[in-house]
PDB file of C-alpha atoms in Angstrom:
ATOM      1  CA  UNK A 186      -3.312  22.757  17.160  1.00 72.00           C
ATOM      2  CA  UNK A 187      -6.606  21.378  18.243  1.00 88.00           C
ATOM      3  CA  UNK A 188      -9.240  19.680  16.160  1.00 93.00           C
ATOM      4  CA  UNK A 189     -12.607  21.848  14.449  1.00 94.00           C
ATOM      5  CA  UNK A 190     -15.434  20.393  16.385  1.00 95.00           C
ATOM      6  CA  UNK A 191     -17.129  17.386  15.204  1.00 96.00           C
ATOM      7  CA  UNK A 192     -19.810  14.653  16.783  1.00 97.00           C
ATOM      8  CA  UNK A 193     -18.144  11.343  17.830  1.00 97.00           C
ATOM      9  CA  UNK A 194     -20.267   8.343  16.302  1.00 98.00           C
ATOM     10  CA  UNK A 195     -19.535   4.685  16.917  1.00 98.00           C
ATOM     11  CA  UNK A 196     -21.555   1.992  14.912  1.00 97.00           C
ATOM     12  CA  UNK A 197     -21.588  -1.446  16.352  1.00 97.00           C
ATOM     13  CA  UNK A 198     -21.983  -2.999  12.676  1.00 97.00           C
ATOM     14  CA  UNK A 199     -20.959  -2.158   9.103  1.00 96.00           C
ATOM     15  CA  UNK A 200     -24.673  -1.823   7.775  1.00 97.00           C
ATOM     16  CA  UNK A 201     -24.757   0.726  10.561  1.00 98.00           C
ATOM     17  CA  UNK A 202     -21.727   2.540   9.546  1.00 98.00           C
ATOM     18  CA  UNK A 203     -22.455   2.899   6.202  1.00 98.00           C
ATOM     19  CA  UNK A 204     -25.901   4.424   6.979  1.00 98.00           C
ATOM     20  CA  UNK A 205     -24.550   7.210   8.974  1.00 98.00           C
ATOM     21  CA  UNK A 206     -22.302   7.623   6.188  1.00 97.00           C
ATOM     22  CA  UNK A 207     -25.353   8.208   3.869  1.00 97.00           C
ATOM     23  CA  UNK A 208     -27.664  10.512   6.558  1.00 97.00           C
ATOM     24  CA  UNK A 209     -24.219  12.544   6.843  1.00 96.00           C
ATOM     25  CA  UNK A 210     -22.814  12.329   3.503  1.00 94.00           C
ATOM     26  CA  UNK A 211     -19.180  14.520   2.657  1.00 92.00           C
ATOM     27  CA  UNK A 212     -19.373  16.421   6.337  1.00 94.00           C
ATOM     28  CA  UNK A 213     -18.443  12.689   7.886  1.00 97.00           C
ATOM     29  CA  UNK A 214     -15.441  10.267   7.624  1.00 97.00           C
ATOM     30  CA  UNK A 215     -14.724   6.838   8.512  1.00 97.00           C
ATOM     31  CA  UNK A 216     -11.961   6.742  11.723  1.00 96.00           C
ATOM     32  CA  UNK A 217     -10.484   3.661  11.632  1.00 94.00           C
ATOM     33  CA  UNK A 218      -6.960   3.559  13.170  1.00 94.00           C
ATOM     34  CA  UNK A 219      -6.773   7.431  13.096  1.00 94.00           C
ATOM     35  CA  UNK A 220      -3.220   7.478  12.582  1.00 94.00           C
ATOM     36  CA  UNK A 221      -3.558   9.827   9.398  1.00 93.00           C
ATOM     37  CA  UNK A 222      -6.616  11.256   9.988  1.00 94.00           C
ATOM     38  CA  UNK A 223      -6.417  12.405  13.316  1.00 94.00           C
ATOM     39  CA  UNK A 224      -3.147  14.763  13.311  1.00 93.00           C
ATOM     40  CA  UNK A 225      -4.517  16.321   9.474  1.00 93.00           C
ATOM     41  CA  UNK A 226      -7.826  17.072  11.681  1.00 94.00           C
ATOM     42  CA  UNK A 227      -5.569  18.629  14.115  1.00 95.00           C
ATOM     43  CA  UNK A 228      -3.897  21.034  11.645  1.00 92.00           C
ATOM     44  CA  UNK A 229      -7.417  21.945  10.200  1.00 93.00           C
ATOM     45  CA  UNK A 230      -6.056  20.053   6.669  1.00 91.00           C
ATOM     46  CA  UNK A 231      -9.004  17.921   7.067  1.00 93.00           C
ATOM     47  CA  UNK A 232     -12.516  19.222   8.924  1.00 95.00           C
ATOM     48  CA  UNK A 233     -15.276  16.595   9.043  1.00 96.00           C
ATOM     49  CA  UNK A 234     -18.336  17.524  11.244  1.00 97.00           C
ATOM     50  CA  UNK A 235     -18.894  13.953  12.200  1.00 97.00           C
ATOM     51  CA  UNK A 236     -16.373  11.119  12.580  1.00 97.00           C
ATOM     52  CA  UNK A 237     -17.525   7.497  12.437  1.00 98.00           C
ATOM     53  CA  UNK A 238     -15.437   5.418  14.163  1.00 97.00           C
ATOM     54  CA  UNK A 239     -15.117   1.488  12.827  1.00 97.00           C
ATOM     55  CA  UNK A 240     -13.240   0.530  15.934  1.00 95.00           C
ATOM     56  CA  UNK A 241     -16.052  -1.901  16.626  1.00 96.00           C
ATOM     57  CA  UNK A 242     -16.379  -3.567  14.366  1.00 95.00           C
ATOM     58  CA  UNK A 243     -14.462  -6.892  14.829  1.00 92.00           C
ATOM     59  CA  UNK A 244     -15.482  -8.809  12.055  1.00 91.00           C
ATOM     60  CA  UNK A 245     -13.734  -6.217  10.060  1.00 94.00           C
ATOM     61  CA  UNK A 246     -10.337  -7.026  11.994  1.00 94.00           C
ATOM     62  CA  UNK A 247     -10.146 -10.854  10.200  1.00 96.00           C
ATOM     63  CA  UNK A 248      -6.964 -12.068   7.880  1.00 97.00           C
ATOM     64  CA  UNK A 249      -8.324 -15.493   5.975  1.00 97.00           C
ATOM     65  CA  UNK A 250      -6.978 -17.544   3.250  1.00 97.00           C
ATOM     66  CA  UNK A 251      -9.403 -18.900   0.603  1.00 97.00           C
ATOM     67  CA  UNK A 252      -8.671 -22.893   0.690  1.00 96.00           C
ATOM     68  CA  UNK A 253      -9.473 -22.912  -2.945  1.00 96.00           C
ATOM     69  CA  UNK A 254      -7.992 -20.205  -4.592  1.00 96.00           C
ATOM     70  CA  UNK A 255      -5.024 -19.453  -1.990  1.00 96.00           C
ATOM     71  CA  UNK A 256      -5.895 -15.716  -1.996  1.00 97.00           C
ATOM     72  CA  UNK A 257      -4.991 -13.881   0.938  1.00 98.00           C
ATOM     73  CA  UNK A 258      -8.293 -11.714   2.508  1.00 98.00           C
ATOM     74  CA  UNK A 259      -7.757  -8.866   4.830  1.00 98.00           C
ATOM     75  CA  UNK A 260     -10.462  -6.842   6.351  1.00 97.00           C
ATOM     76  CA  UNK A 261     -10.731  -3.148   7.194  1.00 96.00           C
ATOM     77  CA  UNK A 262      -9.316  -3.103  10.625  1.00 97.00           C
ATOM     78  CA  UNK A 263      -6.309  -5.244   9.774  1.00 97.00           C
ATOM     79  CA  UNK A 264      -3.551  -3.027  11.479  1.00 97.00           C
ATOM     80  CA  UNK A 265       0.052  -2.392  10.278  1.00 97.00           C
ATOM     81  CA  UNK A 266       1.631  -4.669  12.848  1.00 96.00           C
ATOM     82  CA  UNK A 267      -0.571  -7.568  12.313  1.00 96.00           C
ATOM     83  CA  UNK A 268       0.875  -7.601   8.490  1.00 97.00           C
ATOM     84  CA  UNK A 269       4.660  -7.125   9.586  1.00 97.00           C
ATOM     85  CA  UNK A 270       3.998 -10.033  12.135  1.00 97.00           C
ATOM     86  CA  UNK A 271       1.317 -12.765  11.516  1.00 97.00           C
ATOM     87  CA  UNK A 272       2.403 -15.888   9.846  1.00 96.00           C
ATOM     88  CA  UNK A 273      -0.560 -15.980   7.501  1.00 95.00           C
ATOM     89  CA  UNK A 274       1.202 -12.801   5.635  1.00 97.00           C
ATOM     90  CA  UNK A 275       4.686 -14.045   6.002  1.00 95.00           C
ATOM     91  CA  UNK A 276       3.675 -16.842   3.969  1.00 94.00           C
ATOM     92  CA  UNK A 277       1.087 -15.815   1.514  1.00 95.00           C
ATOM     93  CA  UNK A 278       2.120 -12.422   0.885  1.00 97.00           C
ATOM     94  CA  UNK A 279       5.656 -11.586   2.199  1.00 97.00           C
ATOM     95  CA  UNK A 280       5.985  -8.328   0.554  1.00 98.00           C
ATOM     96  CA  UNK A 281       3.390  -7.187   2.178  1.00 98.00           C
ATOM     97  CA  UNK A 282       4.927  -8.093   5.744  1.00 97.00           C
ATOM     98  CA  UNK A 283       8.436  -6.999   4.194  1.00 98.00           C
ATOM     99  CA  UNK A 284       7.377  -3.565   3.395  1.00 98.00           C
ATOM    100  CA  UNK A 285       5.502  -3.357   6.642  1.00 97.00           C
ATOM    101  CA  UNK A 286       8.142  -2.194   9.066  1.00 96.00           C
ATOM    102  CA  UNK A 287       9.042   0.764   6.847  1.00 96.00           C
ATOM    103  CA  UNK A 288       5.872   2.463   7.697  1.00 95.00           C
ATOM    104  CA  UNK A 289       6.711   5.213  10.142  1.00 93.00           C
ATOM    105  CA  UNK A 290       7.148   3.942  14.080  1.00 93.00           C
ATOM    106  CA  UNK A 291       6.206   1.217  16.100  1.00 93.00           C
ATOM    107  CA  UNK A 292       3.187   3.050  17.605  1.00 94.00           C
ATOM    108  CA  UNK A 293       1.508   4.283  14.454  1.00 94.00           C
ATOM    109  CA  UNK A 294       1.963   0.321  13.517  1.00 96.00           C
ATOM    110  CA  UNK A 295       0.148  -0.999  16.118  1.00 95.00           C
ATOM    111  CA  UNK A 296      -2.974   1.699  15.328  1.00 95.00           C
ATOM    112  CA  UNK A 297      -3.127   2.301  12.297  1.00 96.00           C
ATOM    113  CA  UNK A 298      -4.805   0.005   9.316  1.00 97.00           C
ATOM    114  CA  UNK A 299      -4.263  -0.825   6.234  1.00 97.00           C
ATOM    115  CA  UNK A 300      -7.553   0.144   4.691  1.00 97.00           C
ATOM    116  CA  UNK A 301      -7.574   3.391   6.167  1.00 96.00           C
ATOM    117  CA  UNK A 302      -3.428   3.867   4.742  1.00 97.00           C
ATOM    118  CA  UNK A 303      -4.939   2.634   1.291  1.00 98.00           C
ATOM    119  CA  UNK A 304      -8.111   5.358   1.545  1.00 97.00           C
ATOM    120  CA  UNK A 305      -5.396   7.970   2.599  1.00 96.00           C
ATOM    121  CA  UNK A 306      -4.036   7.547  -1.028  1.00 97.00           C
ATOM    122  CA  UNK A 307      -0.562   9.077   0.202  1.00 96.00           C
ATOM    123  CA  UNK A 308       1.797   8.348  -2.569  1.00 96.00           C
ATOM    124  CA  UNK A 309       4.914   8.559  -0.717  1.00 95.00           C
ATOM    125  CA  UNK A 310       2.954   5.686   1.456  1.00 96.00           C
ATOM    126  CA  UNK A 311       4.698   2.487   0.935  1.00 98.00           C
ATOM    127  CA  UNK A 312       0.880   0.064   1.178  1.00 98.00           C
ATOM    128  CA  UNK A 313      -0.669   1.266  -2.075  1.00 98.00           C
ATOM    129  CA  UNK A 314       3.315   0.530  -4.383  1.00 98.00           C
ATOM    130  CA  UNK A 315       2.308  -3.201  -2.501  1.00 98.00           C
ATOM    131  CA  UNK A 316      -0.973  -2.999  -3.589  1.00 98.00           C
ATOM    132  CA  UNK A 317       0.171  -2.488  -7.164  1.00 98.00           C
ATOM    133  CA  UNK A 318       2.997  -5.001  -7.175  1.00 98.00           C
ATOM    134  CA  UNK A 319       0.474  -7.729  -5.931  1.00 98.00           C
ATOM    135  CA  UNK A 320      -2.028  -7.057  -7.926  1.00 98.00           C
ATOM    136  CA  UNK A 321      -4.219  -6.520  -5.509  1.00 98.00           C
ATOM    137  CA  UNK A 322      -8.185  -5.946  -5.733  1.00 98.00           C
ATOM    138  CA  UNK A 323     -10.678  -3.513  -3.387  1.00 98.00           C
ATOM    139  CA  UNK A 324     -13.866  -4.093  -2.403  1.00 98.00           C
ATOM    140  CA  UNK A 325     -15.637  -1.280  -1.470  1.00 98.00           C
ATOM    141  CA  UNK A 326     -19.239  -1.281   0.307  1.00 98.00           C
ATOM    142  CA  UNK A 327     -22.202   1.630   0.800  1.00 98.00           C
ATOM    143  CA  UNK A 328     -25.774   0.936   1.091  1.00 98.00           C
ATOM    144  CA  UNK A 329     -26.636   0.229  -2.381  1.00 97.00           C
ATOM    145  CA  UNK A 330     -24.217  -2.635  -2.448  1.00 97.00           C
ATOM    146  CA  UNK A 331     -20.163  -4.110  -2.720  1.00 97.00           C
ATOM    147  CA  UNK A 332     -18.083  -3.609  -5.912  1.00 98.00           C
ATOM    148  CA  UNK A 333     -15.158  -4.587  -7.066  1.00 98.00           C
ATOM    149  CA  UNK A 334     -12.044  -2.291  -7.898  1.00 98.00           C
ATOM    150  CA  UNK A 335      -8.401  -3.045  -9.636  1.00 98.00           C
ATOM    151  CA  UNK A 336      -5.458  -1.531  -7.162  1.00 98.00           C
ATOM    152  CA  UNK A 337      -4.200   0.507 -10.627  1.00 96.00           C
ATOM    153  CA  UNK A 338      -7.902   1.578 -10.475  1.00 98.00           C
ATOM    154  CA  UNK A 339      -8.123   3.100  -7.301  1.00 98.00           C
ATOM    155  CA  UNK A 340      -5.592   5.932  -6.642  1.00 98.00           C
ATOM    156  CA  UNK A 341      -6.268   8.653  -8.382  1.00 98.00           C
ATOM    157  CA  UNK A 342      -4.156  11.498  -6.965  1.00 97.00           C
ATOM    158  CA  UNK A 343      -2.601  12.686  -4.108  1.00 96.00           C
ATOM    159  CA  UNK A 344      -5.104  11.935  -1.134  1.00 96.00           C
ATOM    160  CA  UNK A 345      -7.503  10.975  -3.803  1.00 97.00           C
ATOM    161  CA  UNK A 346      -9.151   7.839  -4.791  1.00 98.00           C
ATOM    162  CA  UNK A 347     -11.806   6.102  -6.455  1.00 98.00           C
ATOM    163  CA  UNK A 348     -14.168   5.853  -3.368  1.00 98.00           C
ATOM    164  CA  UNK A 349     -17.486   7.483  -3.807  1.00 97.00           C
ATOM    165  CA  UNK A 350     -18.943   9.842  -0.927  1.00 95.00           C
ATOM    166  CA  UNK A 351     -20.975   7.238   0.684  1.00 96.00           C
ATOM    167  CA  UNK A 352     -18.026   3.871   0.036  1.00 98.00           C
ATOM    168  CA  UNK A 353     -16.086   2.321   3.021  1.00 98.00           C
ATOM    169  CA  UNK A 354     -13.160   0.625   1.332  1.00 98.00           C
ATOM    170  CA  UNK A 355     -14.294  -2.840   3.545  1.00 98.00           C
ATOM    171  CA  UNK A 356     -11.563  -6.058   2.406  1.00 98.00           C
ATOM    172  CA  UNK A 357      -8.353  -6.589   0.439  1.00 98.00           C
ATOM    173  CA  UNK A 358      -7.723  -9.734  -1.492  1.00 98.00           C
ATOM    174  CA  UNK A 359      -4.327 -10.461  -2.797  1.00 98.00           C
ATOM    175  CA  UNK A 360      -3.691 -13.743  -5.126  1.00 97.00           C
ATOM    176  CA  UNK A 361      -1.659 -16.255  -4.646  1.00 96.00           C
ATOM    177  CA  UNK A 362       1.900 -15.909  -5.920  1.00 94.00           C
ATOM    178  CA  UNK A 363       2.806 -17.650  -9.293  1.00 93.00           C
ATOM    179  CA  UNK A 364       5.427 -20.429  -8.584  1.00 93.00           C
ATOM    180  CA  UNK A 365       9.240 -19.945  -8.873  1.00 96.00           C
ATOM    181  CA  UNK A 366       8.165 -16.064  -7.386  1.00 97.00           C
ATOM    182  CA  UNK A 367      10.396 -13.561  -6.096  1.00 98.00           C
ATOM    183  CA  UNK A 368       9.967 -10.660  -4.255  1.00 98.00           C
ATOM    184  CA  UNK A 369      11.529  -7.447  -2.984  1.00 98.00           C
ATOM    185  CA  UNK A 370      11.021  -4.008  -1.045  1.00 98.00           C
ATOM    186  CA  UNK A 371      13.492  -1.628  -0.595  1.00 98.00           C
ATOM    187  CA  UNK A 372      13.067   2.166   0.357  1.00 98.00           C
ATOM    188  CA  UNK A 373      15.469   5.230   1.594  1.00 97.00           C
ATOM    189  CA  UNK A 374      14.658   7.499   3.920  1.00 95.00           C
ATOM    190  CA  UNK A 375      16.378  10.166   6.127  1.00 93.00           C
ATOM    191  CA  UNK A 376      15.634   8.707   8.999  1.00 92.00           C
ATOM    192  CA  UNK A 377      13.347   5.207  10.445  1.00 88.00           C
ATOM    193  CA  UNK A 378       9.952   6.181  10.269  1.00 88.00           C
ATOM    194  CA  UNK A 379      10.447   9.730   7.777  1.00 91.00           C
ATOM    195  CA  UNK A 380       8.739   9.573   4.532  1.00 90.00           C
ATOM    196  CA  UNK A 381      10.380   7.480   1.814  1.00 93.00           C
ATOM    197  CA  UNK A 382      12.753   9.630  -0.227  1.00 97.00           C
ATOM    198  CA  UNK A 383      11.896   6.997  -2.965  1.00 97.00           C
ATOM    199  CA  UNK A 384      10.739   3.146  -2.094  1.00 98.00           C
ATOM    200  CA  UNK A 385      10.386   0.610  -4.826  1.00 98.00           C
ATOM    201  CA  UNK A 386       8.243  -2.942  -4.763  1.00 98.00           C
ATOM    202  CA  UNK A 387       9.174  -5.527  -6.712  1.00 98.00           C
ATOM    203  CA  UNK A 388       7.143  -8.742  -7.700  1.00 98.00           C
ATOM    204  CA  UNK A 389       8.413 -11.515 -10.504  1.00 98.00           C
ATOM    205  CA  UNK A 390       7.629 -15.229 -11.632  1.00 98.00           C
ATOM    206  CA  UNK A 391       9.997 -17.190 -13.499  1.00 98.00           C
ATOM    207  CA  UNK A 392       9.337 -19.734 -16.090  1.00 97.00           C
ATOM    208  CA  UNK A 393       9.873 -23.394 -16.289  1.00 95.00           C
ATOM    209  CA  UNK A 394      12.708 -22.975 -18.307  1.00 96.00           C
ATOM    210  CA  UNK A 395      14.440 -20.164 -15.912  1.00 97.00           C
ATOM    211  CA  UNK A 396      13.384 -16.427 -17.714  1.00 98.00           C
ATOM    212  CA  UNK A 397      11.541 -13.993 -16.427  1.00 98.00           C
ATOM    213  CA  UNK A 398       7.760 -14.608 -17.171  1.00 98.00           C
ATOM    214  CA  UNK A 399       5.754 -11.684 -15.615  1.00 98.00           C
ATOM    215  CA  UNK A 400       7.386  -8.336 -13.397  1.00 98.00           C
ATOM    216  CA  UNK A 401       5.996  -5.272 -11.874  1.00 98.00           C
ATOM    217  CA  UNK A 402       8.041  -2.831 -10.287  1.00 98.00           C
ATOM    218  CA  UNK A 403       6.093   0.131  -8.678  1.00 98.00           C
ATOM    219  CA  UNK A 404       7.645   3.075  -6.963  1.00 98.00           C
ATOM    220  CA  UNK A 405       6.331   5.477  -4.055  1.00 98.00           C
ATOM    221  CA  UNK A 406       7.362   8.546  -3.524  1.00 97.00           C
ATOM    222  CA  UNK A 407       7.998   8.732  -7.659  1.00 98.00           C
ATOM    223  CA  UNK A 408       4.845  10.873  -8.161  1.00 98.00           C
ATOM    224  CA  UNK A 409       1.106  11.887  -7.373  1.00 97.00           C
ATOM    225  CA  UNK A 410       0.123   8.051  -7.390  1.00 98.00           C
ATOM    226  CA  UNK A 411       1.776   4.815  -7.224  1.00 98.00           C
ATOM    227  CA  UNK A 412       4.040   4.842 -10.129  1.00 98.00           C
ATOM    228  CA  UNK A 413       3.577   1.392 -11.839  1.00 98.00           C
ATOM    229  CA  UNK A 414       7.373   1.396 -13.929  1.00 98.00           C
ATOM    230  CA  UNK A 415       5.426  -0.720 -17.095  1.00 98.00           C
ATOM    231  CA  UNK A 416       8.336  -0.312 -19.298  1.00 98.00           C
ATOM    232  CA  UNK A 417      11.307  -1.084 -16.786  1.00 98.00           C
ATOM    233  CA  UNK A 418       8.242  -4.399 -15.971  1.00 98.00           C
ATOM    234  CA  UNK A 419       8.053  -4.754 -19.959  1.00 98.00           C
ATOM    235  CA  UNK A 420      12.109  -5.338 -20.389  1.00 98.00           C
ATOM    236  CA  UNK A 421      12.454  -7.891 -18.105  1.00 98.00           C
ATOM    237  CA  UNK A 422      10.462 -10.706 -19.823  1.00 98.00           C
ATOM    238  CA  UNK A 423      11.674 -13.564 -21.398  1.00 98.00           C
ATOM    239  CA  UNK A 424      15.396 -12.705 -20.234  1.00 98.00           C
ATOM    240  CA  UNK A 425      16.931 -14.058 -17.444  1.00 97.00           C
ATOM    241  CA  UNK A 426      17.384 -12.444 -13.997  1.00 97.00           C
ATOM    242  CA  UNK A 427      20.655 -11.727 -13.863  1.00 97.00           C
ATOM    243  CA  UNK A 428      22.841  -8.515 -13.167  1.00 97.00           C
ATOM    244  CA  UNK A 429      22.803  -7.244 -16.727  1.00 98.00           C
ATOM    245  CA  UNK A 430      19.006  -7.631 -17.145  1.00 98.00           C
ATOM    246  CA  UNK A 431      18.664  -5.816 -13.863  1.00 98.00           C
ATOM    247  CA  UNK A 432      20.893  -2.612 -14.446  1.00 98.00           C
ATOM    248  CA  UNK A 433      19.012  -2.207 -18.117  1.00 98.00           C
ATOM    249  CA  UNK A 434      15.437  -2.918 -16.693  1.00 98.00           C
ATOM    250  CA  UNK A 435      16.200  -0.263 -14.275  1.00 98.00           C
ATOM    251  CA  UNK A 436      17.790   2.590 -16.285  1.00 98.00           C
ATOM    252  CA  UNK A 437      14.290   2.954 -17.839  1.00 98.00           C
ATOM    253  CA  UNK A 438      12.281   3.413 -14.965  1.00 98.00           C
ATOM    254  CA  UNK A 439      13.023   7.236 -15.508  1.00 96.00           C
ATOM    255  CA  UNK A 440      10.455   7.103 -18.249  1.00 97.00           C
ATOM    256  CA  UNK A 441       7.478   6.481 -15.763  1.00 97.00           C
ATOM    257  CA  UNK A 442       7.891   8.040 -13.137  1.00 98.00           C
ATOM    258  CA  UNK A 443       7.425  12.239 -12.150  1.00 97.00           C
ATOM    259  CA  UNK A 444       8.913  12.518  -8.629  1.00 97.00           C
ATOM    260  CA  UNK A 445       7.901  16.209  -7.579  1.00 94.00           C
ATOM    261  CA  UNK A 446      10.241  16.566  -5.026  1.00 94.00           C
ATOM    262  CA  UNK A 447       9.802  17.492  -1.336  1.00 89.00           C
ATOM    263  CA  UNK A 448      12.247  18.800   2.092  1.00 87.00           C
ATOM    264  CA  UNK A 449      13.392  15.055   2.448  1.00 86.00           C
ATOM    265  CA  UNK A 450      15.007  14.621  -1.456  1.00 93.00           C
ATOM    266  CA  UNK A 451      14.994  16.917  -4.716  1.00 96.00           C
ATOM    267  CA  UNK A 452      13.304  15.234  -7.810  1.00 97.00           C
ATOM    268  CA  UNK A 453      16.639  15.146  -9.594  1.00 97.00           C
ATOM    269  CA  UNK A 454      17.622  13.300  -6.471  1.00 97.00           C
ATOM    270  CA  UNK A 455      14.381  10.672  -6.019  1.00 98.00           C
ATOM    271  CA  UNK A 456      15.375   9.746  -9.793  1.00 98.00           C
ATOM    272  CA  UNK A 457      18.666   9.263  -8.622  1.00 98.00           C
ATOM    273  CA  UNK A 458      17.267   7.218  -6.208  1.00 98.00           C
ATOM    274  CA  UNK A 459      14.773   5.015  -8.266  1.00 98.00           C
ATOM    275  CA  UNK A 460      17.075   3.538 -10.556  1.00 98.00           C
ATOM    276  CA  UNK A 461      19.503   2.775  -7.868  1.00 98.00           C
ATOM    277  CA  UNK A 462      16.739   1.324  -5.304  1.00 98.00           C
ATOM    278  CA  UNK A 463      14.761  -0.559  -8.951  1.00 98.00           C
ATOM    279  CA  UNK A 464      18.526  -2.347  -9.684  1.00 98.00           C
ATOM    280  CA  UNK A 465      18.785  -3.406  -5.958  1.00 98.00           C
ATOM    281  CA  UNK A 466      15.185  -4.614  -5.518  1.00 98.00           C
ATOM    282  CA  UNK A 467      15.394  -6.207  -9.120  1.00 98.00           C
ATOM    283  CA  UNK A 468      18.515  -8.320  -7.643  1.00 98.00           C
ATOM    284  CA  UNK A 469      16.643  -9.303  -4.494  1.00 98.00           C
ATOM    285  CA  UNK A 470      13.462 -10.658  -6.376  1.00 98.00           C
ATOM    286  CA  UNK A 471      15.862 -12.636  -8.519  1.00 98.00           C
ATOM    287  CA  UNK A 472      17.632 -13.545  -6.346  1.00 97.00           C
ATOM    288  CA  UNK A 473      14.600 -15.397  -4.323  1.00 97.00           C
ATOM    289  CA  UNK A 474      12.773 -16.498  -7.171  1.00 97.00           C
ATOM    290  CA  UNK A 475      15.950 -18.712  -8.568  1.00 95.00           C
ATOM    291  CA  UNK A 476      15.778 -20.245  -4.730  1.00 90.00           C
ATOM    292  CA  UNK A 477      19.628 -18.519  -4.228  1.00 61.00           C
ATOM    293  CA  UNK A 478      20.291 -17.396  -0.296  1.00 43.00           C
ATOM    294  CA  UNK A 479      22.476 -14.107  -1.830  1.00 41.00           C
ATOM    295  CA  UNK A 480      21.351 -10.393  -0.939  1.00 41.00           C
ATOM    296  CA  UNK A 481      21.752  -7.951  -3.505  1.00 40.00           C
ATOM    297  CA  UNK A 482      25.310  -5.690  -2.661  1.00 36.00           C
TER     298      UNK A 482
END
């Protein structure tokens, strides 16, 4: 299928962008890497009169660390492939450039951005379970001004988030990780590059004396959002990360999560899944936050 017609627009700044997004209003979106917008346009799922393309704006394309607090800044043209292979995210935030290579192919990696993934909102999209784990915050930009949004603040459904008509989601900061940290993604999927049957992202910090002293675990593909697993998280404090922590922590991730099922997995199955995927991601983290070289089995 072909495309409804639509008027091409391409600021050369950001205060430029987001003033055609005000003189247009809901009849225009923001085309960044295109790599989700661009084939819904072509099944008519999505029909925006004018597109306004971001693509030059380089100053949007930057990946910075703040000397003083450590936090990790990415702009809105940050693609996928700069996050699964520049050493800034490898070392600040290697989640982010672990879960990175799960998103679909090798082409769509090198287009598409993060920013736009996040504004997508798709919740079987592995970015916005990272976003969650990491605690991540948005800043989103329109005329009037930049504020400030929590990542548990901004999805809000399926292809639905807190971005008003006239916002650009414009910079992601993630914090530094706590010391003794470990980290884990893990998804399943039919095949490389199909949607995640169920993915889960893991994030803990130990304390001093060697239990567990904060945890998220947040799934995709577990329901219309990002499904932030609070009371698997809640178990896992104050114990320590071993095997038998693990397997409890993750028998109760059934209790927050609604997987609604799809052609790739049945939701009996993507619970299946979930508990089985929390337990092995749960072992990983551990595994790297007590400094151990194992793999989870």
């Amino acid at each position: 299928m072909k495309p409804a017609p639509f008027d091409y627009l391409r600021p050369q700044t950001r205060d430029e962008a987001l003033t055609l997004k005000v003189e247009h209003g809901d009849d225009a979106m923001f085309l960044a890497g295109g790599q989700s917008l661009v084939p819904a346009m072509n099944f008519r799922m999505a029909q925006p009169t004018v597109l306004i393309d971001i693509g030059a704006l380089d100053d949007q394309a930057t990946i910075t660390i703040d000397p003083a607090s450590g936090a990790l800044h990415l702009g809105s043209r940050v693609r996928h492939r700069q996050l699964e292979f520049d050493p800034q995210i490898a070392a600040t935030a290697p989640l982010l450039a672990e879960a990175a290579p799960f998103v679909a192919h090798a082409q769509i990696r090198n287009r598409g951005t993060l920013c736009g993934n996040l504004a997508h909102a798709d919740p079987a999209s592995e970015f916005p379970a990272v976003m969650l784990a990491l605690d991540a915050t948005f800043w989103v930009a329109s005329t009037a001004g930049k504020r400030e949004l929590a990542a548990k603040d901004f999805f809000l459904g399926i292809y639905t988030t807190a971005l008003e008509e006239t916002e650009m989601l414009v910079e992601v900061v993630l914090p530094a990780s706590p010391p003794r940290s470990g980290y884990a993604f893990v998804e399943m999927a039919r095949r490389p590059g199909d949607y995640a049957q169920m993915g889960v992202a893991v994030c803990m910090a130990l304390h001093e004396t060697g239990t567990i002293e904060s945890a998220r675990i947040v799934l995709c593909s577990a329901g219309d959002t990002p499904m932030n697993a609070h009371n698997a998280a809640s178990a896992l404090i104050g114990e320590v990360p071993d095997q038998p922590v693990f397997e409890a922590a993750a028998a109760l991730v059934d209790q927050d999560i609604a997987p609604l099922g799809s052609v790739h997995a049945s939701a009996e199955f993507q619970r299946h899944l979930a508990q089985v995927l929390t337990r092995r991601a749960l072992s990983i983290a551990g595994a790297r936050a007590t400094g151990e070289r194992r793999q989870a089995a």
